Amino acid sequence: MSLFTPEFLDRLFSADHVTVLTGAGASAESGIATFRDPDGLWSKSSPAELASYDAFVRNPVRVQSWYSARIRAVLGADPNPCHVSVAALEELVPTVTVVTQNVDRLHHRAGSTNVVELHGNLIDTYCVTCGETCTTLEVDPDASEPAKCVCGGLVRPAVVWFGETLSRTAFDAAVMAASRCDVCICIGTSAEVQPAASLPILASDHGSYVVEFNVRETAISDRIDATVLGRAGTLMPLLINEMREQSNVGAH
Ligand code: OAD
């Protein structure tokens, strides 16, 4: 018996455009920490101390060394079956847009070709003074000096911090994807951070079928069509298998 409702599968099989909204839970099985789970990053430190421009200026070595560790974790990780299956959706649906809150580039590495990075990415770094791309912000937690650009400015990761606005281009693309899709699949997000959390609601308001895959219910569970409980790296491959079987049946 399928874990997925017949209505979801029907809508998916006839969809022209699917938008996949992902959060940290999509990368959890690659060994990348989530934020709000009991062992998540925000259970150990507060976002106000690490993920804001004020925190960075107050203590650049602390913020740079925390991001150095996250960059190392991401570069040492591999896409998991969730990322691979999201990329495989492109073989089965005419248009797929991946809107991700993740900054780890794992969707790109898995082969997704249309990825909107709402919160930027961890791999690129730039100087807050001259804006030039910098090679690294690697710094030791015990360093006495922060990593600097050749111009002397501080180097920061190309992520969106709390209190900063999202890239207009990325947000416009995400709104377009949410308002035009036939099906929206939200994977591994607590849906607690705006404006990302408003996207599935926007999709629903525009008539899209909205489903979430998560290990637990979330802030939007009672506002969308269905919640499928389970791990992203299990559910997405199951979904792709069902879609492949269905398209083989259709072809005979
Ligand atoms: P959260 O840490 O808030 O939520 C992670 C979600 O993933 C939770 O709902 C978990 O239940 C779920 N989860 C964990 N493991 C899973 C698995 N294996 N399979 C499926 N679901 C799983 O992360 P986000 O929603 O991504 O922003 O958080 C949004 C933003 O808050 C992040 O982009 C980041 C953070 O502060 C910035 O840094 C700007």
Tab-separated table of C-alpha atoms and ligand atoms in Angstrom:
chain	number	residue	atom	x	y	z
A	1	MET	CA	0.000	0.000	0.000
A	2	SER	CA	1.244	3.476	-0.878
A	3	LEU	CA	2.203	6.002	1.800
A	4	PHE	CA	0.965	8.710	-0.514
A	5	THR	CA	-2.673	9.685	-0.932
A	6	PRO	CA	-4.344	8.927	-4.289
A	7	GLU	CA	-5.126	12.629	-4.749
A	8	PHE	CA	-1.470	13.580	-4.296
A	9	LEU	CA	-0.342	10.935	-6.803
A	10	ASP	CA	-3.047	11.927	-9.314
A	11	ARG	CA	-2.116	15.586	-9.073
A	12	LEU	CA	1.577	14.741	-9.388
A	13	PHE	CA	1.144	12.456	-12.419
A	14	SER	CA	-0.711	15.203	-14.285
A	15	ALA	CA	1.455	18.103	-13.050
A	16	ASP	CA	3.254	20.392	-15.480
A	17	HIS	CA	5.148	22.216	-12.755
A	18	VAL	CA	6.242	20.934	-9.354
A	19	THR	CA	7.879	23.175	-6.784
A	20	VAL	CA	9.956	21.492	-4.104
A	21	LEU	CA	10.652	23.602	-1.017
A	22	THR	CA	13.445	22.167	1.093
A	23	GLY	CA	14.825	22.856	4.543
A	24	ALA	CA	17.558	21.472	6.739
A	25	GLY	CA	15.803	18.099	7.161
A	26	ALA	CA	16.491	17.373	3.480
A	27	SER	CA	20.227	17.410	4.231
A	28	ALA	CA	20.045	15.781	7.673
A	29	GLU	CA	20.807	12.338	6.233
A	30	SER	CA	23.958	13.777	4.636
A	31	GLY	CA	25.155	14.456	8.168
A	32	ILE	CA	24.455	18.202	8.077
A	33	ALA	CA	22.934	19.485	11.306
A	34	THR	CA	19.442	20.972	11.296
A	35	PHE	CA	18.594	24.098	13.311
A	36	ARG	CA	15.545	23.496	15.505
A	37	ASP	CA	15.687	19.768	16.232
A	38	PRO	CA	16.677	18.802	19.806
A	39	ASP	CA	20.341	18.411	18.721
A	40	GLY	CA	20.122	21.202	16.129
A	41	LEU	CA	22.455	24.171	15.753
A	42	TRP	CA	20.103	26.574	17.538
A	43	SER	CA	19.916	24.235	20.556
A	44	LYS	CA	23.610	24.959	21.173
A	45	SER	CA	23.918	28.627	20.258
A	46	SER	CA	21.568	31.452	19.545
A	47	PRO	CA	21.104	32.800	16.024
A	48	ALA	CA	21.575	36.315	17.434
A	49	GLU	CA	25.152	35.385	18.457
A	50	LEU	CA	26.158	33.766	15.193
A	51	ALA	CA	23.866	34.520	12.285
A	52	SER	CA	23.496	38.269	12.234
A	53	TYR	CA	25.597	41.137	10.945
A	54	ASP	CA	25.749	42.676	14.433
A	55	ALA	CA	27.145	39.448	15.877
A	56	PHE	CA	29.705	39.299	13.072
A	57	VAL	CA	30.956	42.820	13.656
A	58	ARG	CA	31.000	42.283	17.438
A	59	ASN	CA	33.029	39.098	17.241
A	60	PRO	CA	34.217	38.285	13.701
A	61	VAL	CA	36.575	35.476	14.773
A	62	ARG	CA	33.762	33.636	16.549
A	63	VAL	CA	31.376	33.964	13.628
A	64	GLN	CA	34.031	33.128	11.005
A	65	SER	CA	35.231	30.075	12.925
A	66	TRP	CA	31.654	28.802	13.354
A	67	TYR	CA	31.092	29.211	9.599
A	68	SER	CA	34.502	27.615	8.860
A	69	ALA	CA	33.321	24.488	10.662
A	70	ARG	CA	30.018	24.496	8.767
A	71	ILE	CA	31.809	24.968	5.438
A	72	ARG	CA	34.093	22.013	6.225
A	73	ALA	CA	31.050	19.885	7.136
A	74	VAL	CA	29.294	20.754	3.884
A	75	LEU	CA	32.357	20.163	1.710
A	76	GLY	CA	32.851	16.788	3.389
A	77	ALA	CA	29.211	15.736	2.876
A	78	ASP	CA	27.567	14.045	-0.095
A	79	PRO	CA	24.047	14.403	-1.496
A	80	ASN	CA	21.722	11.804	0.048
A	81	PRO	CA	18.862	9.845	-1.589
A	82	CYS	CA	16.502	12.781	-0.985
A	83	HIS	CA	18.649	15.157	-3.079
A	84	VAL	CA	19.166	12.498	-5.752
A	85	SER	CA	15.409	11.826	-5.950
A	86	VAL	CA	14.565	15.527	-6.125
A	87	ALA	CA	16.948	15.749	-9.100
A	88	ALA	CA	15.296	12.661	-10.642
A	89	LEU	CA	11.896	14.415	-10.574
A	90	GLU	CA	13.147	16.382	-13.587
A	91	GLU	CA	12.889	13.182	-15.690
A	92	LEU	CA	9.242	12.761	-14.708
A	93	VAL	CA	7.722	16.257	-14.600
A	94	PRO	CA	8.069	18.927	-17.340
A	95	THR	CA	9.116	21.739	-14.973
A	96	VAL	CA	10.633	21.362	-11.519
A	97	THR	CA	11.746	24.286	-9.388
A	98	VAL	CA	13.696	23.582	-6.220
A	99	VAL	CA	13.418	26.411	-3.714
A	100	THR	CA	15.823	25.723	-0.898
A	101	GLN	CA	16.549	27.356	2.428
A	102	ASN	CA	19.695	25.258	2.596
A	103	VAL	CA	23.075	26.813	1.970
A	104	ASP	CA	24.971	23.579	1.320
A	105	ARG	CA	24.735	23.310	-2.498
A	106	LEU	CA	23.773	19.620	-2.202
A	107	HIS	CA	20.825	19.969	-4.616
A	108	HIS	CA	23.196	21.288	-7.289
A	109	ARG	CA	25.662	18.497	-6.585
A	110	ALA	CA	22.871	15.912	-6.912
A	111	GLY	CA	22.016	17.249	-10.373
A	112	SER	CA	19.030	19.572	-9.890
A	113	THR	CA	19.228	22.209	-12.606
A	114	ASN	CA	16.714	24.811	-11.419
A	115	VAL	CA	17.559	25.707	-7.825
A	116	VAL	CA	16.593	28.933	-6.069
A	117	GLU	CA	18.771	29.520	-3.011
A	118	LEU	CA	16.633	31.635	-0.710
A	119	HIS	CA	19.252	31.978	2.023
A	120	GLY	CA	22.346	32.192	-0.186
A	121	ASN	CA	25.144	29.649	0.091
A	122	LEU	CA	28.010	28.748	2.382
A	123	ILE	CA	30.604	28.134	-0.276
A	124	ASP	CA	31.025	31.689	-1.559
A	125	THR	CA	32.543	34.396	0.594
A	126	TYR	CA	32.924	38.116	0.048
A	127	CYS	CA	34.406	41.225	1.623
A	128	VAL	CA	31.982	43.443	3.521
A	129	THR	CA	34.023	46.532	2.599
A	130	CYS	CA	34.828	46.223	-1.106
A	131	GLY	CA	32.357	43.467	-2.037
A	132	GLU	CA	35.046	41.402	-3.809
A	133	THR	CA	34.833	37.618	-3.734
A	134	CYS	CA	37.374	36.242	-1.259
A	135	THR	CA	38.935	32.813	-1.350
A	136	THR	CA	38.237	31.818	2.235
A	137	LEU	CA	37.069	32.885	5.652
A	138	GLU	CA	38.856	29.982	7.324
A	139	VAL	CA	39.889	30.992	10.788
A	140	ASP	CA	40.700	29.123	13.951
A	141	PRO	CA	38.491	29.738	17.028
A	142	ASP	CA	41.687	30.729	18.911
A	143	ALA	CA	42.905	33.116	16.205
A	144	SER	CA	43.643	36.614	17.392
A	145	GLU	CA	42.782	38.217	14.054
A	146	PRO	CA	39.775	37.599	11.816
A	147	ALA	CA	40.160	36.559	8.162
A	148	LYS	CA	40.417	39.677	5.989
A	149	CYS	CA	40.299	40.629	2.339
A	150	VAL	CA	43.377	42.174	0.688
A	151	CYS	CA	41.661	45.550	1.168
A	152	GLY	CA	41.549	44.958	4.941
A	153	GLY	CA	37.773	44.406	5.112
A	154	LEU	CA	36.209	41.480	6.946
A	155	VAL	CA	35.323	38.335	4.991
A	156	ARG	CA	31.804	36.921	5.400
A	157	PRO	CA	29.901	33.966	3.982
A	158	ALA	CA	27.386	34.622	1.183
A	159	VAL	CA	24.459	33.556	3.349
A	160	VAL	CA	21.457	35.618	4.389
A	161	TRP	CA	21.629	36.494	8.064
A	162	PHE	CA	18.759	37.303	10.410
A	163	GLY	CA	17.716	40.911	9.887
A	164	GLU	CA	18.937	40.899	6.254
A	165	THR	CA	16.667	40.856	3.233
A	166	LEU	CA	16.626	37.975	0.802
A	167	SER	CA	17.979	38.489	-2.696
A	168	ARG	CA	15.144	40.096	-4.696
A	169	THR	CA	15.873	37.859	-7.673
A	170	ALA	CA	15.751	34.695	-5.550
A	171	PHE	CA	12.594	35.702	-3.720
A	172	ASP	CA	10.788	36.750	-6.919
A	173	ALA	CA	11.704	33.408	-8.503
A	174	ALA	CA	10.434	31.558	-5.413
A	175	VAL	CA	7.127	33.468	-5.404
A	176	MET	CA	6.711	32.769	-9.112
A	177	ALA	CA	7.403	29.062	-8.571
A	178	ALA	CA	4.983	28.857	-5.634
A	179	SER	CA	2.191	30.687	-7.379
A	180	ARG	CA	2.453	28.764	-10.665
A	181	CYS	CA	3.040	25.180	-9.572
A	182	ASP	CA	0.458	22.386	-9.688
A	183	VAL	CA	2.025	20.540	-6.765
A	184	CYS	CA	4.266	21.825	-3.980
A	185	ILE	CA	6.321	19.326	-1.933
A	186	CYS	CA	7.848	20.710	1.275
A	187	ILE	CA	10.679	18.545	2.538
A	188	GLY	CA	12.325	18.750	5.959
A	189	THR	CA	11.429	22.276	6.937
A	190	SER	CA	9.926	23.368	10.253
A	191	ALA	CA	8.239	26.216	8.300
A	192	GLU	CA	9.035	28.616	11.113
A	193	VAL	CA	11.154	31.103	9.202
A	194	GLN	CA	9.597	33.776	7.023
A	195	PRO	CA	9.283	34.531	4.208
A	196	ALA	CA	10.099	30.927	3.161
A	197	ALA	CA	7.246	29.538	5.266
A	198	SER	CA	4.727	31.674	3.405
A	199	LEU	CA	5.527	29.976	0.078
A	200	PRO	CA	3.539	26.742	0.612
A	201	ILE	CA	0.567	28.821	1.764
A	202	LEU	CA	0.876	30.969	-1.349
A	203	ALA	CA	0.990	27.795	-3.444
A	204	SER	CA	-2.131	26.488	-1.705
A	205	ASP	CA	-3.947	29.814	-2.205
A	206	HIS	CA	-3.192	29.489	-5.927
A	207	GLY	CA	-4.754	26.041	-6.108
A	208	SER	CA	-1.636	23.906	-5.838
A	209	TYR	CA	-1.771	20.578	-3.988
A	210	VAL	CA	0.638	21.038	-1.064
A	211	VAL	CA	2.204	18.129	0.781
A	212	GLU	CA	5.014	17.956	3.316
A	213	PHE	CA	7.496	15.167	4.036
A	214	ASN	CA	8.826	15.449	7.561
A	215	VAL	CA	9.628	13.307	10.566
A	216	ARG	CA	7.086	15.319	12.560
A	217	GLU	CA	4.221	17.744	12.048
A	218	THR	CA	5.155	21.378	11.502
A	219	ALA	CA	3.830	24.910	11.773
A	220	ILE	CA	1.987	24.526	8.455
A	221	SER	CA	0.629	20.971	8.799
A	222	ASP	CA	-2.936	22.067	9.417
A	223	ARG	CA	-2.887	24.534	6.507
A	224	ILE	CA	-1.838	22.198	3.710
A	225	ASP	CA	-3.311	19.151	1.987
A	226	ALA	CA	-1.243	16.349	3.501
A	227	THR	CA	1.649	15.491	5.781
A	228	VAL	CA	3.600	12.301	5.119
A	229	LEU	CA	5.621	11.343	8.170
A	230	GLY	CA	9.022	9.797	7.533
A	231	ARG	CA	12.602	10.542	6.621
A	232	ALA	CA	13.250	12.553	3.499
A	233	GLY	CA	15.854	10.055	2.288
A	234	THR	CA	13.275	7.282	2.459
A	235	LEU	CA	10.127	9.046	1.257
A	236	MET	CA	11.546	10.781	-1.821
A	237	PRO	CA	13.016	7.564	-3.354
A	238	LEU	CA	9.692	5.791	-2.661
A	239	LEU	CA	7.844	8.561	-4.455
A	240	ILE	CA	10.170	8.433	-7.460
A	241	ASN	CA	9.761	4.633	-7.646
A	242	GLU	CA	5.970	4.986	-7.654
A	243	MET	CA	6.163	7.634	-10.374
A	244	ARG	CA	8.496	5.497	-12.498
A	245	GLU	CA	6.230	2.461	-12.116
A	246	GLN	CA	3.225	4.528	-13.084
A	247	SER	CA	4.932	5.983	-16.157
A	248	ASN	CA	5.992	2.446	-17.225
A	249	VAL	CA	2.385	1.237	-16.850
A	250	GLY	CA	1.215	4.254	-18.860
A	251	ALA	CA	3.735	3.453	-21.613
A	252	HIS	CA	2.445	-0.126	-22.149
B	1	OAD	P1	14.757	23.551	10.976
B	1	OAD	O1	15.904	23.022	11.766
B	1	OAD	O2	13.951	24.650	11.559
B	1	OAD	O3	13.760	22.357	10.670
B	1	OAD	C1	14.233	21.120	10.199
B	1	OAD	C2	13.021	20.260	9.922
B	1	OAD	O4	13.487	19.047	9.352
B	1	OAD	C3	12.223	19.896	11.170
B	1	OAD	O5	10.836	20.119	10.908
B	1	OAD	C4	12.516	18.406	11.371
B	1	OAD	O6	11.400	17.728	11.916
B	1	OAD	C5	12.783	17.971	9.954
B	1	OAD	N1	13.680	16.791	9.804
B	1	OAD	C6	14.785	16.489	10.499
B	1	OAD	N2	15.365	15.390	10.000
B	1	OAD	C7	14.594	14.986	8.953
B	1	OAD	C8	14.675	13.915	8.020
B	1	OAD	N3	15.667	13.019	8.029
B	1	OAD	N4	13.707	13.814	7.080
B	1	OAD	C9	12.677	14.713	7.047
B	1	OAD	N5	12.555	15.738	7.899
B	1	OAD	C10	13.497	15.884	8.831
B	1	OAD	O7	15.324	23.927	9.531
B	1	OAD	P2	14.691	24.865	8.406
B	1	OAD	O8	13.222	24.736	8.369
B	1	OAD	O9	15.453	24.626	7.180
B	1	OAD	O10	18.083	30.229	8.215
B	1	OAD	O11	15.071	26.284	8.988
B	1	OAD	C11	14.854	27.432	8.207
B	1	OAD	C12	15.937	28.424	8.424
B	1	OAD	O12	16.160	28.632	9.822
B	1	OAD	C13	17.303	27.995	7.920
B	1	OAD	O13	17.471	28.202	6.536
B	1	OAD	C14	18.212	28.884	8.707
B	1	OAD	C15	17.590	28.717	10.063
B	1	OAD	O14	17.820	29.723	10.974
B	1	OAD	C16	19.131	31.057	8.199
B	1	OAD	O15	20.227	30.735	8.627
B	1	OAD	C17	18.806	32.389	7.622
